[in-house]
Amino acid sequence: MIHLDGLYKKYGDKVALNGVDIKINDGEIFGLIGHNGAGKSTIIKSLVSIIDFDGGNIFVDNQNLREYRDVIKTKIGYVPDSPDIFLRLPVSFYWDFIAKVYQVSEEVKNNRIAEFKKIFDMNDDDYNCNIEELSHGMRQKVIIVGALISNPKIWILDEPLTGLDPQSAYNLKELMKKHAKDGNIVLFSTHILEVAESLCNRICILKKGNVLFTGTIDELKANNSIDNLESIYLKMIDEKGIQDE
Amino acid sequence: MNNKVFLDILKIDILYGNPNIASRYLKNKKKYKNIFKNMFLNILLFQPMLMIVSYLLLFFMYDLKQNPEMFNFIYIFFMFLGLSSGFMVTYNIFYNSDDIEIYKYLPIDVTEILKSKTLTILLNIFGHIIPVIPLGILFYLKNNFNIFEIIIYPILIYSASLLFLTGILIAIISLLIKSLFFKKIQKFFIGFMNIFTLILIFGFIFGIQFYSRELSNFSIADKGIFSTIFLNPLYTLLIVCLLSVTGIFLYLKSINEISKTYFKDNNIIRNITNKKHYKNKLSFFTKYHLDLVFKDSATITSALVTSFIFPISFSFSFFRNIDKLREFSLVAIINVALLFAVAQYSNFTNLSSIIISLEKENFNYIKALPINLFNYIIKKLFFSVFISAIFPLVFIFGVFLYFKFNLIHIFIGGILYIIFSLSFSIHSIIFDYKNFRSDWRNVNELFSRVSKIWQFLAILCISVVIIVFVASMIFASIFKNYILIPYFIIAVISLLISYFRMNKFRKSLEK
């Protein structure tokens, strides 16, 4: 379980997260939804230890992130919003490196890579090069495989479907569903409401670092007279009394 | 943390710290599999061996027994060179590294990352101060030490110097990481360090010329501090211990400090300082391009600084004979101007030949905007010529005015430099457009776009200019100023060729 308890973060004078409280249960696919600058990436980056938050706490399986950072990191597989990382490394070296970091045995690593290559339709010849030589979508696949190679309990994916071809996007969504069904957590951010609607058990709508709504899509629709998620979302973003800058 | 991960982080750091070597191996698919083995061999064995042999030959001409001060001078120079160039490496690896963000979310112990980064620095300084070994060998050889001492003392001195420099560099970087003030002045400071390194190299070139000339007049010169210490075996061992212990102490103390603060957010402060950068009255084009050029020290060094070293040192060798120069002042000034222009533009990472690629993906975006692309490239051309011309023109005007040369001759020299620069830069910018690359990480990688034939022709071109320089000074007394006619004819032809090429380029863009 992930518990964000009053998470607070400031960039200079700007409040990025204003006391965010979220609980994500095992077996859930949880979606973070919001405009640009709403705080989605700040939540994700706080969770994966890229940035340090200024107030509140993060608990993963009842362990405080500040105290058990290294243990918690081993439970998380993270896909950043941009796949442009370690561009100069050969693809195979990058996967080897990640496998060693997460202490995945050679055999397991090879099996999982073979499995993912099949799922994401990755041809060996196309990937026998440096990451920088790949297209955006191909880089995204390499990073996703790297993040999942250790079969982590928690998947944290920042805009994971961006750049993927329709088949790969579909396959990733199926993987996410299966992972959650096995009792694990998938947390991801998205701008695409249809994806959230079709995939998430629960969602969190954010605006300017504040939580506007947390719950299931059905609960969201029940609270509103409109049935269309996009209209509900736009109405909520417009209505809630949080001052725009 | 297992050792395999540590080794992989080290490989990554070395890969990123040596883009030229890396891209060479990465292009060759046969060597691809053994890229790291090859890189390690190259950095640890082949390059050092080559340097040791070269410097043995170079230092052999100096009598280090008769002139121990020379040993002192060369040793101190390489220590400072190790410090200044090591600082740039340390800054790039520790302070300005893109990979920090990635390591933050991986379950890797921060101390392992820091250890790997330190080892990368050590490997870089390892190469920079390797001349200390041949220097020491010759020093002990000429002072009649036994074979064991001739081998062991230089290695001990070298190793202790390496540890000392690494400790100092890590200590400096630990102070900088904590310093808010440094974050505000880092661009200025990095520029300063580049210039300092350049001055140091000039100092060495002129200093060694001075010493070899002056010291040869004396049978025994003053002994320098290090030559005195290193002649005594006991003192040598003591200073080796002192340097090593100081280096290790500084390293341990500083690395502990760094590990506490290393993963803190620095980006926010950087963003704030960057915003201040734009509060001036320059146009967007100029601000944007100034930022492209000056945001990265490697770009400054590669595009601007390195091509000045040769013309300055070569010109200065002529200044010994200042009366002869003054007699044929116009020939001398125009030769210096031509040498600057040729040296600058035969460097394939000169500013005009990278000014489009510097924009990376932005340029593709700009191509899609409703602006006149040719005019945009022309603006880039003038910007790059202007920035590149500042130092040569300051040098030409400053030095020749100081030596009281004719002002009109200096102006003619300046104008001819601009004509040559402009005509050469047109070819450079067209080359960059036709070979545009957006996927580079270090500007030195852009050099790899140039074929071996062009690289050879560039060296040939510089050689021809040197021959012309020397020959014209010899024949100037016979042909007087008529000798300058070919220079002006070449300048006009060069400008006309460049103009027609630019026109053709414009038409190809308009198609």
PDB file of N, CA and C in Angstrom, chain B residues 161-199:
ATOM      1  N   SER B 161      51.138  12.431  -6.390  1.00  0.00           N
ATOM      2  CA  SER B 161      50.585  13.652  -7.007  1.00  0.00           C
ATOM      3  C   SER B 161      49.145  13.413  -7.443  1.00  0.00           C
ATOM      4  N   LEU B 162      48.908  12.218  -7.980  1.00  0.00           N
ATOM      5  CA  LEU B 162      47.560  11.848  -8.436  1.00  0.00           C
ATOM      6  C   LEU B 162      46.570  11.846  -7.267  1.00  0.00           C
ATOM      7  N   LEU B 163      46.965  11.232  -6.160  1.00  0.00           N
ATOM      8  CA  LEU B 163      46.098  11.184  -4.980  1.00  0.00           C
ATOM      9  C   LEU B 163      45.854  12.591  -4.441  1.00  0.00           C
ATOM     10  N   PHE B 164      46.924  13.391  -4.409  1.00  0.00           N
ATOM     11  CA  PHE B 164      46.827  14.744  -3.874  1.00  0.00           C
ATOM     12  C   PHE B 164      45.842  15.579  -4.709  1.00  0.00           C
ATOM     13  N   LEU B 165      46.025  15.522  -6.027  1.00  0.00           N
ATOM     14  CA  LEU B 165      45.146  16.319  -6.906  1.00  0.00           C
ATOM     15  C   LEU B 165      43.688  15.867  -6.792  1.00  0.00           C
ATOM     16  N   THR B 166      43.486  14.546  -6.730  1.00  0.00           N
ATOM     17  CA  THR B 166      42.112  14.042  -6.614  1.00  0.00           C
ATOM     18  C   THR B 166      41.480  14.541  -5.323  1.00  0.00           C
ATOM     19  N   GLY B 167      42.225  14.471  -4.231  1.00  0.00           N
ATOM     20  CA  GLY B 167      41.724  14.956  -2.932  1.00  0.00           C
ATOM     21  C   GLY B 167      41.364  16.430  -2.997  1.00  0.00           C
ATOM     22  N   ILE B 168      42.257  17.222  -3.586  1.00  0.00           N
ATOM     23  CA  ILE B 168      42.013  18.672  -3.709  1.00  0.00           C
ATOM     24  C   ILE B 168      40.752  18.935  -4.545  1.00  0.00           C
ATOM     25  N   LEU B 169      40.639  18.231  -5.673  1.00  0.00           N
ATOM     26  CA  LEU B 169      39.496  18.464  -6.571  1.00  0.00           C
ATOM     27  C   LEU B 169      38.173  18.096  -5.908  1.00  0.00           C
ATOM     28  N   ILE B 170      38.173  16.972  -5.201  1.00  0.00           N
ATOM     29  CA  ILE B 170      36.930  16.563  -4.525  1.00  0.00           C
ATOM     30  C   ILE B 170      36.595  17.577  -3.422  1.00  0.00           C
ATOM     31  N   ALA B 171      37.627  18.075  -2.747  1.00  0.00           N
ATOM     32  CA  ALA B 171      37.391  19.076  -1.692  1.00  0.00           C
ATOM     33  C   ALA B 171      36.794  20.346  -2.296  1.00  0.00           C
ATOM     34  N   ILE B 172      37.344  20.770  -3.446  1.00  0.00           N
ATOM     35  CA  ILE B 172      36.811  21.982  -4.099  1.00  0.00           C
ATOM     36  C   ILE B 172      35.349  21.760  -4.490  1.00  0.00           C
ATOM     37  N   ILE B 173      35.073  20.611  -5.093  1.00  0.00           N
ATOM     38  CA  ILE B 173      33.707  20.373  -5.585  1.00  0.00           C
ATOM     39  C   ILE B 173      32.730  20.253  -4.412  1.00  0.00           C
ATOM     40  N   SER B 174      33.200  19.728  -3.276  1.00  0.00           N
ATOM     41  CA  SER B 174      32.294  19.618  -2.118  1.00  0.00           C
ATOM     42  C   SER B 174      31.934  21.019  -1.608  1.00  0.00           C
ATOM     43  N   LEU B 175      32.887  21.950  -1.686  1.00  0.00           N
ATOM     44  CA  LEU B 175      32.587  23.332  -1.285  1.00  0.00           C
ATOM     45  C   LEU B 175      31.622  23.974  -2.286  1.00  0.00           C
ATOM     46  N   LEU B 176      31.844  23.689  -3.574  1.00  0.00           N
ATOM     47  CA  LEU B 176      31.004  24.312  -4.606  1.00  0.00           C
ATOM     48  C   LEU B 176      29.562  23.797  -4.540  1.00  0.00           C
ATOM     49  N   ILE B 177      29.406  22.492  -4.265  1.00  0.00           N
ATOM     50  CA  ILE B 177      28.059  21.922  -4.201  1.00  0.00           C
ATOM     51  C   ILE B 177      27.232  22.632  -3.125  1.00  0.00           C
ATOM     52  N   LYS B 178      27.915  23.005  -2.039  1.00  0.00           N
ATOM     53  CA  LYS B 178      27.188  23.662  -0.937  1.00  0.00           C
ATOM     54  C   LYS B 178      26.983  25.157  -1.183  1.00  0.00           C
ATOM     55  N   SER B 179      27.766  25.700  -2.129  1.00  0.00           N
ATOM     56  CA  SER B 179      27.776  27.159  -2.259  1.00  0.00           C
ATOM     57  C   SER B 179      26.665  27.665  -3.182  1.00  0.00           C
ATOM     58  N   LEU B 180      25.787  28.460  -2.628  1.00  0.00           N
ATOM     59  CA  LEU B 180      24.723  29.085  -3.412  1.00  0.00           C
ATOM     60  C   LEU B 180      25.318  30.120  -4.354  1.00  0.00           C
ATOM     61  N   PHE B 181      26.370  30.782  -3.876  1.00  0.00           N
ATOM     62  CA  PHE B 181      27.022  31.831  -4.660  1.00  0.00           C
ATOM     63  C   PHE B 181      27.597  31.246  -5.952  1.00  0.00           C
ATOM     64  N   PHE B 182      28.201  30.049  -5.834  1.00  0.00           N
ATOM     65  CA  PHE B 182      28.796  29.426  -7.020  1.00  0.00           C
ATOM     66  C   PHE B 182      27.741  29.134  -8.077  1.00  0.00           C
ATOM     67  N   LYS B 183      26.543  28.748  -7.611  1.00  0.00           N
ATOM     68  CA  LYS B 183      25.480  28.438  -8.574  1.00  0.00           C
ATOM     69  C   LYS B 183      25.168  29.655  -9.432  1.00  0.00           C
ATOM     70  N   LYS B 184      25.330  30.840  -8.813  1.00  0.00           N
ATOM     71  CA  LYS B 184      25.020  32.059  -9.564  1.00  0.00           C
ATOM     72  C   LYS B 184      26.136  32.425 -10.538  1.00  0.00           C
ATOM     73  N   ILE B 185      27.372  32.060 -10.186  1.00  0.00           N
ATOM     74  CA  ILE B 185      28.497  32.508 -11.032  1.00  0.00           C
ATOM     75  C   ILE B 185      29.134  31.361 -11.802  1.00  0.00           C
ATOM     76  N   GLN B 186      28.466  30.220 -11.853  1.00  0.00           N
ATOM     77  CA  GLN B 186      29.157  29.045 -12.405  1.00  0.00           C
ATOM     78  C   GLN B 186      29.577  29.225 -13.864  1.00  0.00           C
ATOM     79  N   LYS B 187      28.735  29.876 -14.680  1.00  0.00           N
ATOM     80  CA  LYS B 187      29.111  30.040 -16.092  1.00  0.00           C
ATOM     81  C   LYS B 187      30.373  30.895 -16.205  1.00  0.00           C
ATOM     82  N   PHE B 188      30.375  31.980 -15.442  1.00  0.00           N
ATOM     83  CA  PHE B 188      31.532  32.870 -15.451  1.00  0.00           C
ATOM     84  C   PHE B 188      32.774  32.107 -14.983  1.00  0.00           C
ATOM     85  N   PHE B 189      32.598  31.332 -13.918  1.00  0.00           N
ATOM     86  CA  PHE B 189      33.726  30.614 -13.320  1.00  0.00           C
ATOM     87  C   PHE B 189      34.297  29.576 -14.294  1.00  0.00           C
ATOM     88  N   ILE B 190      33.414  28.884 -14.994  1.00  0.00           N
ATOM     89  CA  ILE B 190      33.870  27.857 -15.932  1.00  0.00           C
ATOM     90  C   ILE B 190      34.618  28.518 -17.098  1.00  0.00           C
ATOM     91  N   GLY B 191      34.097  29.647 -17.550  1.00  0.00           N
ATOM     92  CA  GLY B 191      34.793  30.407 -18.592  1.00  0.00           C
ATOM     93  C   GLY B 191      36.171  30.820 -18.114  1.00  0.00           C
ATOM     94  N   PHE B 192      36.225  31.283 -16.861  1.00  0.00           N
ATOM     95  CA  PHE B 192      37.497  31.704 -16.266  1.00  0.00           C
ATOM     96  C   PHE B 192      38.478  30.529 -16.233  1.00  0.00           C
ATOM     97  N   MET B 193      37.985  29.343 -15.846  1.00  0.00           N
ATOM     98  CA  MET B 193      38.861  28.169 -15.761  1.00  0.00           C
ATOM     99  C   MET B 193      39.412  27.786 -17.139  1.00  0.00           C
ATOM    100  N   ASN B 194      38.568  27.943 -18.169  1.00  0.00           N
ATOM    101  CA  ASN B 194      39.040  27.665 -19.531  1.00  0.00           C
ATOM    102  C   ASN B 194      40.174  28.594 -19.909  1.00  0.00           C
ATOM    103  N   ILE B 195      39.968  29.870 -19.613  1.00  0.00           N
ATOM    104  CA  ILE B 195      40.999  30.852 -19.963  1.00  0.00           C
ATOM    105  C   ILE B 195      42.257  30.595 -19.141  1.00  0.00           C
ATOM    106  N   PHE B 196      42.068  30.243 -17.864  1.00  0.00           N
ATOM    107  CA  PHE B 196      43.207  29.948 -16.990  1.00  0.00           C
ATOM    108  C   PHE B 196      44.034  28.789 -17.573  1.00  0.00           C
ATOM    109  N   THR B 197      43.334  27.746 -18.024  1.00  0.00           N
ATOM    110  CA  THR B 197      44.035  26.593 -18.604  1.00  0.00           C
ATOM    111  C   THR B 197      44.815  27.015 -19.853  1.00  0.00           C
ATOM    112  N   LEU B 198      44.156  27.861 -20.640  1.00  0.00           N
ATOM    113  CA  LEU B 198      44.801  28.342 -21.861  1.00  0.00           C
ATOM    114  C   LEU B 198      46.068  29.134 -21.526  1.00  0.00           C
ATOM    115  N   ILE B 199      45.942  30.044 -20.562  1.00  0.00           N
ATOM    116  CA  ILE B 199      47.091  30.853 -20.158  1.00  0.00           C
ATOM    117  C   ILE B 199      48.204  29.945 -19.646  1.00  0.00           C
TER     118      ILE B 199
END
